[in-house]
Coordinates of C-alpha atoms in Angstrom, one line a residue:
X1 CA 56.8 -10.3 -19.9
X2 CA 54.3 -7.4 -20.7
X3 CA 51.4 -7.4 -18.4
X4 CA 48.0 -7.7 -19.4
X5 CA 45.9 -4.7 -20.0
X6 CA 42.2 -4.7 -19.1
X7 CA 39.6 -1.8 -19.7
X8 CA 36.7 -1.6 -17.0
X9 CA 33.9 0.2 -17.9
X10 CA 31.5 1.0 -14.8
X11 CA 34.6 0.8 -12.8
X12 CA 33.4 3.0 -9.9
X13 CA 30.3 1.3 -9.6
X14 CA 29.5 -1.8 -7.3
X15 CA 30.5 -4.5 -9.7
X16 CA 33.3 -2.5 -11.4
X17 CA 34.9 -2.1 -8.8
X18 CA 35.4 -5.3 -7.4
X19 CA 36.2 -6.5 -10.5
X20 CA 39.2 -4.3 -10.6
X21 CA 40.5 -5.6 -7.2
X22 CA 40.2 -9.2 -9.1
X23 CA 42.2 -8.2 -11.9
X24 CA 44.1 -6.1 -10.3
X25 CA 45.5 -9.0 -7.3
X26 CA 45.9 -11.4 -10.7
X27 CA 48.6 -9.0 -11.8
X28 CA 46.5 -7.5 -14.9
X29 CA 47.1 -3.2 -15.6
X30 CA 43.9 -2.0 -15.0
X31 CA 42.3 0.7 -16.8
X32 CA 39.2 2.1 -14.8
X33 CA 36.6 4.2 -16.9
X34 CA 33.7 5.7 -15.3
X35 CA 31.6 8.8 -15.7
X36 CA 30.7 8.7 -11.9
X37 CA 26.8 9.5 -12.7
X38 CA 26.1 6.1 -10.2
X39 CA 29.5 5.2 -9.5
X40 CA 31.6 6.6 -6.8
X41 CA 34.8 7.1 -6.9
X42 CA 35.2 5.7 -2.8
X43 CA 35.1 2.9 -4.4
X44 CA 38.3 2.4 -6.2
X45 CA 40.4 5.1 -4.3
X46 CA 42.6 2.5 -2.7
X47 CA 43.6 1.5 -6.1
X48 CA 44.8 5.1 -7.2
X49 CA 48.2 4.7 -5.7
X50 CA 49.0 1.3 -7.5
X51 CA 51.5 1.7 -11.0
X52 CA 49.0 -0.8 -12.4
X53 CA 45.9 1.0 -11.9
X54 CA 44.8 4.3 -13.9
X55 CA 41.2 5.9 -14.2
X56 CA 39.7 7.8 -16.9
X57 CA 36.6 10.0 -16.3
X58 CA 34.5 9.2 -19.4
X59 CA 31.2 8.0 -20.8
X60 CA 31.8 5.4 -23.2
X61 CA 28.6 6.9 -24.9
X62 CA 30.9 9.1 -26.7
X63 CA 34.0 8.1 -28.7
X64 CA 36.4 6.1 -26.6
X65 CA 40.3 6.0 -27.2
X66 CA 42.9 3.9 -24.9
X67 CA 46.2 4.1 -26.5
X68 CA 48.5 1.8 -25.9
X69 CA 47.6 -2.1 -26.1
X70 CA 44.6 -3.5 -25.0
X71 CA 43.8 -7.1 -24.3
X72 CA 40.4 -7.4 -22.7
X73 CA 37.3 -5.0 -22.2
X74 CA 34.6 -5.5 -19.6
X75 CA 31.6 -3.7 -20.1
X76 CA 30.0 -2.8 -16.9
X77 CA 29.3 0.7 -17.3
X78 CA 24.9 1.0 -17.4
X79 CA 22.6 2.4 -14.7
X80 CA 22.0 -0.8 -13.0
X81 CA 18.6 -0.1 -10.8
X82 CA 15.0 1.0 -10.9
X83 CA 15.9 4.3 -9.2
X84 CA 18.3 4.9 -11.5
X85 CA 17.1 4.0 -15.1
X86 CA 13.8 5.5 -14.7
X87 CA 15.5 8.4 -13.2
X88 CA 17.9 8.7 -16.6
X89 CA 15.9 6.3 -19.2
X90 CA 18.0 7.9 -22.4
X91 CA 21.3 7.4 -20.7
X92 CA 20.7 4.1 -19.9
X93 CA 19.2 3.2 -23.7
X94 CA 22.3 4.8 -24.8
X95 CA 24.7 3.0 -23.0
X96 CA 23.7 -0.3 -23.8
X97 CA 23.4 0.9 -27.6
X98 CA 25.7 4.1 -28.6
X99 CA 28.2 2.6 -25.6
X100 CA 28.6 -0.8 -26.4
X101 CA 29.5 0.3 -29.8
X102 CA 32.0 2.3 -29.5
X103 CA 34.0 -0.5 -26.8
X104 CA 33.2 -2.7 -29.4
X105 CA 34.5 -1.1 -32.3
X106 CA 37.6 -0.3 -29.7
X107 CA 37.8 -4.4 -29.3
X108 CA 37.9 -4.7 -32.6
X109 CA 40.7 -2.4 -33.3
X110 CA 42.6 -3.7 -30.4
X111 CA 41.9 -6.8 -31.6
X112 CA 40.4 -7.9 -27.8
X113 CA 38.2 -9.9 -26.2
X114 CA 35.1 -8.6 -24.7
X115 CA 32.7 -9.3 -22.3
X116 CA 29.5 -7.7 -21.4
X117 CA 27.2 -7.3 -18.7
X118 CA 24.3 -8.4 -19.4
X119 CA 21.4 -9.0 -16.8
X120 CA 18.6 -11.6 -15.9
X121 CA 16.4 -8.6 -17.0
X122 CA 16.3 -9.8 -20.4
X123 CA 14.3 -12.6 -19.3
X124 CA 11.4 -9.5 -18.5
X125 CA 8.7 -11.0 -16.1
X126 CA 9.4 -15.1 -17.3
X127 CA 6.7 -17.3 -18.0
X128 CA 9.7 -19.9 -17.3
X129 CA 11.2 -20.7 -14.4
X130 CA 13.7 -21.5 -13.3
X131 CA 15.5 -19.3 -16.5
X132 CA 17.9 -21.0 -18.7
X133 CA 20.0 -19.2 -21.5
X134 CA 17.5 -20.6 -24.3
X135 CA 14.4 -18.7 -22.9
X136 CA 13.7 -15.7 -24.9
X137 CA 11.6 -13.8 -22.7
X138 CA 8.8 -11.9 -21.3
X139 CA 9.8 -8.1 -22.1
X140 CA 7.5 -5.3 -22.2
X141 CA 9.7 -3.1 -24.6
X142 CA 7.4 0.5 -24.0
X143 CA 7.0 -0.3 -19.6
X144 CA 8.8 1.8 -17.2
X145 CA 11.8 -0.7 -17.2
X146 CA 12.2 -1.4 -21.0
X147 CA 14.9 1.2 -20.8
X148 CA 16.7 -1.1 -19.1
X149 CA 16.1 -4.5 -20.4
X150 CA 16.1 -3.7 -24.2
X151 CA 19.1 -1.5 -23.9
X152 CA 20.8 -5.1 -22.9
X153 CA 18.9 -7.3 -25.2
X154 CA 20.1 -4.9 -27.8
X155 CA 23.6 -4.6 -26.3
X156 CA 23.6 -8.8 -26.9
X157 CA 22.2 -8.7 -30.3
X158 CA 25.3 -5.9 -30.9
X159 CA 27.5 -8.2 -29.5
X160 CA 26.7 -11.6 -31.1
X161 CA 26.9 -9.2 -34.8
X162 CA 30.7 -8.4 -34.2
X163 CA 31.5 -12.0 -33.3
X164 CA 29.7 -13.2 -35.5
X165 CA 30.4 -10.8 -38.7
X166 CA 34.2 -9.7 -37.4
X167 CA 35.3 -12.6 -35.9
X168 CA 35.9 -10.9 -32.4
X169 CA 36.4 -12.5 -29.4
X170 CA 33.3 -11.8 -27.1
X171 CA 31.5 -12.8 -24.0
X172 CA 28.3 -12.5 -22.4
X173 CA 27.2 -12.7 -18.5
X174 CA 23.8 -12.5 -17.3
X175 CA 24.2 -11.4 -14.2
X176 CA 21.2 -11.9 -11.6
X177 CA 20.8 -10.6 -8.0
X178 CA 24.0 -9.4 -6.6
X179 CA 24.6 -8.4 -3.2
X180 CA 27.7 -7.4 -1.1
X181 CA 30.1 -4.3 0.3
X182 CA 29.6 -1.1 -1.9
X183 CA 25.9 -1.7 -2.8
X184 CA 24.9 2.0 -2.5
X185 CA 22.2 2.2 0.2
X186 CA 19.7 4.0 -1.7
X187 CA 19.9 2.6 -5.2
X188 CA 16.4 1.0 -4.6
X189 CA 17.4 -2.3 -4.6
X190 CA 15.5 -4.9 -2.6
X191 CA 18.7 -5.9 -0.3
X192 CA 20.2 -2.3 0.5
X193 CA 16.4 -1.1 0.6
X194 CA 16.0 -3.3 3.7
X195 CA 19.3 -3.1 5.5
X196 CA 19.2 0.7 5.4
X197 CA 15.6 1.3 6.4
X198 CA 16.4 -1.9 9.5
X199 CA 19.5 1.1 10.4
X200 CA 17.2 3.6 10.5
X201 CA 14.8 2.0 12.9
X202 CA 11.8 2.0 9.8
X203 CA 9.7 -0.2 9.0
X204 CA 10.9 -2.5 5.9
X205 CA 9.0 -1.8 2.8
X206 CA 7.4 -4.8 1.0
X207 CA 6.1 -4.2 -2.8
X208 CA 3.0 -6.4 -3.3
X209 CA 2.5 -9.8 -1.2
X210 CA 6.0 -10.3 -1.0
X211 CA 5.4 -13.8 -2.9
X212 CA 7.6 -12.5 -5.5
X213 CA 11.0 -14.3 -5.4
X214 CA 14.1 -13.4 -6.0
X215 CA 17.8 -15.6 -5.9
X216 CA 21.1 -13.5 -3.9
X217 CA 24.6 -14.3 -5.5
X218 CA 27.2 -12.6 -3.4
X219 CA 29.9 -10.5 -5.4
X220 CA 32.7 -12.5 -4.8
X221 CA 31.4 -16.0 -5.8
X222 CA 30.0 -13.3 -9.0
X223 CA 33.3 -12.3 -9.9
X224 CA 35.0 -15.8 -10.0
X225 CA 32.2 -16.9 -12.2
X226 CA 32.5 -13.6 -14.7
X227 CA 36.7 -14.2 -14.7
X228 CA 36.5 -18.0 -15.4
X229 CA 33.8 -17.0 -18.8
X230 CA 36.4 -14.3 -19.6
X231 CA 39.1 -16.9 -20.3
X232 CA 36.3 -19.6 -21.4
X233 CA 36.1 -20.8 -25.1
X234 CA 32.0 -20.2 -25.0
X235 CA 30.6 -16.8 -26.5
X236 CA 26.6 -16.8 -25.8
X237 CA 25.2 -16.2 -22.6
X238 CA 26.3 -17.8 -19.8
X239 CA 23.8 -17.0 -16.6
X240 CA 25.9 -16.2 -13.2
X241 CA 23.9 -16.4 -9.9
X242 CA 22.6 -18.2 -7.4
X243 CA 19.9 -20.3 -7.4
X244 CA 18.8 -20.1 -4.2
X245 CA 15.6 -18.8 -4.4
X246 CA 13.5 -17.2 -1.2
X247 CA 10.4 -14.4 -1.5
X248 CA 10.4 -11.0 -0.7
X249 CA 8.5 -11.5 2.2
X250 CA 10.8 -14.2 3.9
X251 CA 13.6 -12.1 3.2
X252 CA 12.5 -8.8 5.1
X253 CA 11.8 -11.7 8.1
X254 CA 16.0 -12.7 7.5
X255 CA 16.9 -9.1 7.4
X256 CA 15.1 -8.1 10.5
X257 CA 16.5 -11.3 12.4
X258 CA 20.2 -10.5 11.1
X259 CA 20.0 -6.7 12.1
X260 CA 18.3 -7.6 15.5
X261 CA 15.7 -5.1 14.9
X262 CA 12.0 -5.1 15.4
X263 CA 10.8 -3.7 12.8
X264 CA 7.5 -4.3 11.1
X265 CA 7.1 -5.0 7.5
X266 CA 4.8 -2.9 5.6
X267 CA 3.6 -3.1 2.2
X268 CA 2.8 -1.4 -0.8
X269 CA 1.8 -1.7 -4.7
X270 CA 3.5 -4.1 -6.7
X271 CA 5.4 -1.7 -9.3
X272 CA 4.6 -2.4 -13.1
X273 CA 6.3 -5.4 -15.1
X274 CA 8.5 -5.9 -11.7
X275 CA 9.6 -10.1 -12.1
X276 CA 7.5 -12.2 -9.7
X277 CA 9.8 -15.2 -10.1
X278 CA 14.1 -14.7 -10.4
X279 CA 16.4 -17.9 -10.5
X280 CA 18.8 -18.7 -13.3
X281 CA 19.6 -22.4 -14.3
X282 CA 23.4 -22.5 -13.8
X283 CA 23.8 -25.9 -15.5
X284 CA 25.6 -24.1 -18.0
X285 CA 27.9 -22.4 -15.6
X286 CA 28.5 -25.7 -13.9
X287 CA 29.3 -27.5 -17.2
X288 CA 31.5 -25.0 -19.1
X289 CA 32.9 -22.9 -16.4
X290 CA 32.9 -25.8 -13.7
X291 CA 31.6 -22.8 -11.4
X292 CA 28.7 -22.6 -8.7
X293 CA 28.3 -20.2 -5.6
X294 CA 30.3 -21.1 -2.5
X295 CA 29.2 -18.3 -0.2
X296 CA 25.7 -19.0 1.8
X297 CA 23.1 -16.1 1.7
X298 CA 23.7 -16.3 5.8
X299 CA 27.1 -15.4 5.1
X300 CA 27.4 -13.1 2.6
X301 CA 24.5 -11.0 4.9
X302 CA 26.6 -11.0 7.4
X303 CA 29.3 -9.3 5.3
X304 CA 27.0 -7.0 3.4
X305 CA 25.5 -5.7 7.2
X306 CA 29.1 -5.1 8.6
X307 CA 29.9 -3.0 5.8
X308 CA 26.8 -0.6 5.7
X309 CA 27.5 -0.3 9.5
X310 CA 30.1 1.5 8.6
X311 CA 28.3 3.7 6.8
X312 CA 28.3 7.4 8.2
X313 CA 25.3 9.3 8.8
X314 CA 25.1 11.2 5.7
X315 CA 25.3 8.1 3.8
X316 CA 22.6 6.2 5.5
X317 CA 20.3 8.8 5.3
X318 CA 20.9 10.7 1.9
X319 CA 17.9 10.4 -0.3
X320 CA 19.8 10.4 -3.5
X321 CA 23.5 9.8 -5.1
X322 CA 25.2 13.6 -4.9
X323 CA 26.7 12.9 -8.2
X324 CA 23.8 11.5 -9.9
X325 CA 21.5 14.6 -8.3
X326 CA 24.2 17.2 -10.3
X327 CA 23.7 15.3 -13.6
X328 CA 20.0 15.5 -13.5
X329 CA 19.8 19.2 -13.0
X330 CA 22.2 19.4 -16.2

């Protein structure tokens, strides 16, 4: 039989790349697409040797063409942190709007299913908690990170018109906090933030109180969620995470216990429209996709801190993505 061909957009990144290990050991051909502004390609470089892998240096914000068949897209290209979308805030608008487009319009030629990423950003800075698939929203569409939120609430409006109008085949994820091996250290995040200023012996940088909270899903339990809605019968949102929910402030205290350093925590403004409150209701991942985290935040740390121990020097103390740096002085 004819394998089955699945198109990863974002593939180099954090996410994308781990999902192309997943489909990749479920004996899918692969088709990586990245235009390596965040992602890097260290990511997926074990996969180049494979006959079922192959890896196309694009942005999906322009045309895209795969010849050939094509059974399933994943749409996971998008700057995917703060550092990063108000860094490159047209980008990121355009590859939630021009980008999702043209993969769809790609689905619908290939007649395939698709899923997107879509993010517990669309729930802004919630006036409901914990955030079910139902709530609408807190969004500030003109603040620093409406780049990033509307360009998904628009990328799920885009998505519900084709299945809705065309008939095509499509899922969403909202994805909240995900952690785990090949986070890049300095994308800002709140996890790498802390494990890579604990390496460096600094003090770990808290933003406001540190009352805001925030809920850690580690990538693998991620993954098995996102592949299970894939093959679901259920096209609106679905919210993947974990709803284990601690503050900012009680998780610099784990971080410095796991890394064994002593380390003070400092702290600074809270930035503007940043989410004081983060945990999805999974009741409809429990009921539809009969899915729920396995892996304990204790655990998943664990992994995460080995990993960026093996960072080298240059990694753990470069300021910026080389990549990314070369694409802003474009």
């Amino acid at each position: 039989m004819d394998k089955k061909v699945v198109l990863i957009t974002g593939a180099a990144g954090f996410l994308g790349s781990h999902l192309c290990d997943r489909f990749i050991s479920e004996g899918f051909k692969v088709i990586g697409m990245d235009n390596l502004i965040t992602g890097n390609l260290k990511n997926i470089e074990h996969l180049f040797k494979l006959k079922d892998f192959e890896f196309y240096h694009h942005d999906v914000s322009n045309f895209v063409h795969v010849s050939g068949k094509l059974d399933y897209i994943l749409h996971f290209a998008s700057p995917a942190s703060p550092i990063d979308y108000l860094k490159i805030p047209i980008q990121t608008l355009k590859v939630g709007s021009l980008g999702t487009h043209n993969l769809l319009g790609l689905a619908k030629a290939k007649n395939a299913r698709m899923l997107i990423a879509s993010t517990s950003e669309v729930y802004g800075d919630p006036l409901v908690h914990p955030q079910t698939e139902e709530y609408y929203g807190n969004v500030n569409p003109i603040g620093p990170r409406g780049v990033y939120d509307e360009a998904k609430r628009f990328q799920e409006a885009m998505t519900m018109a084709y299945h809705t109008y065309h008939g095509l085949e499509t899922r969403i994820v909202r994805i909240f906090n995900t952690y785990g091996p090949r986070m890049r250290l300095n994308d800002g995040r709140v996890l790498p933030a802390f494990i890579g200023q604990a390496l460096r012996g600094e003090d770990l940088t808290v933003f406001g109180e540190g009352s805001q909270t925030r809920s850690f899903c580690y990538v693998d339990d991620l993954v098995e969620g996102i592949y299970r809605l894939l093959f679901s019968d259920y096209p609106y949102p679905v919210n993947i995470g974990n709803p284990d929910e601690i503050t900012i402030k009680e998780f610099a205290e784990e971080i410095i216990k796991l890394t064994g350093t002593d380390q003070k925590v400092t702290y600074k403004p809270l930035p503007k429209d940043d989410p004081m409150q983060r945990q999805p209701n999974i009741d409809k991942a429990r009921e539809i996709l009969k899915w729920e985290p396995k892996v304990n935040r204790a655990e998943g740390l664990k992994i995460t801190y080995d990993y960026f121990k093996t960072l080298s020097d240059e990694e753990l103390y470069s300021k910026e993505h080389n990549t990314f740096d070369e694409y802003i002085k474009k």
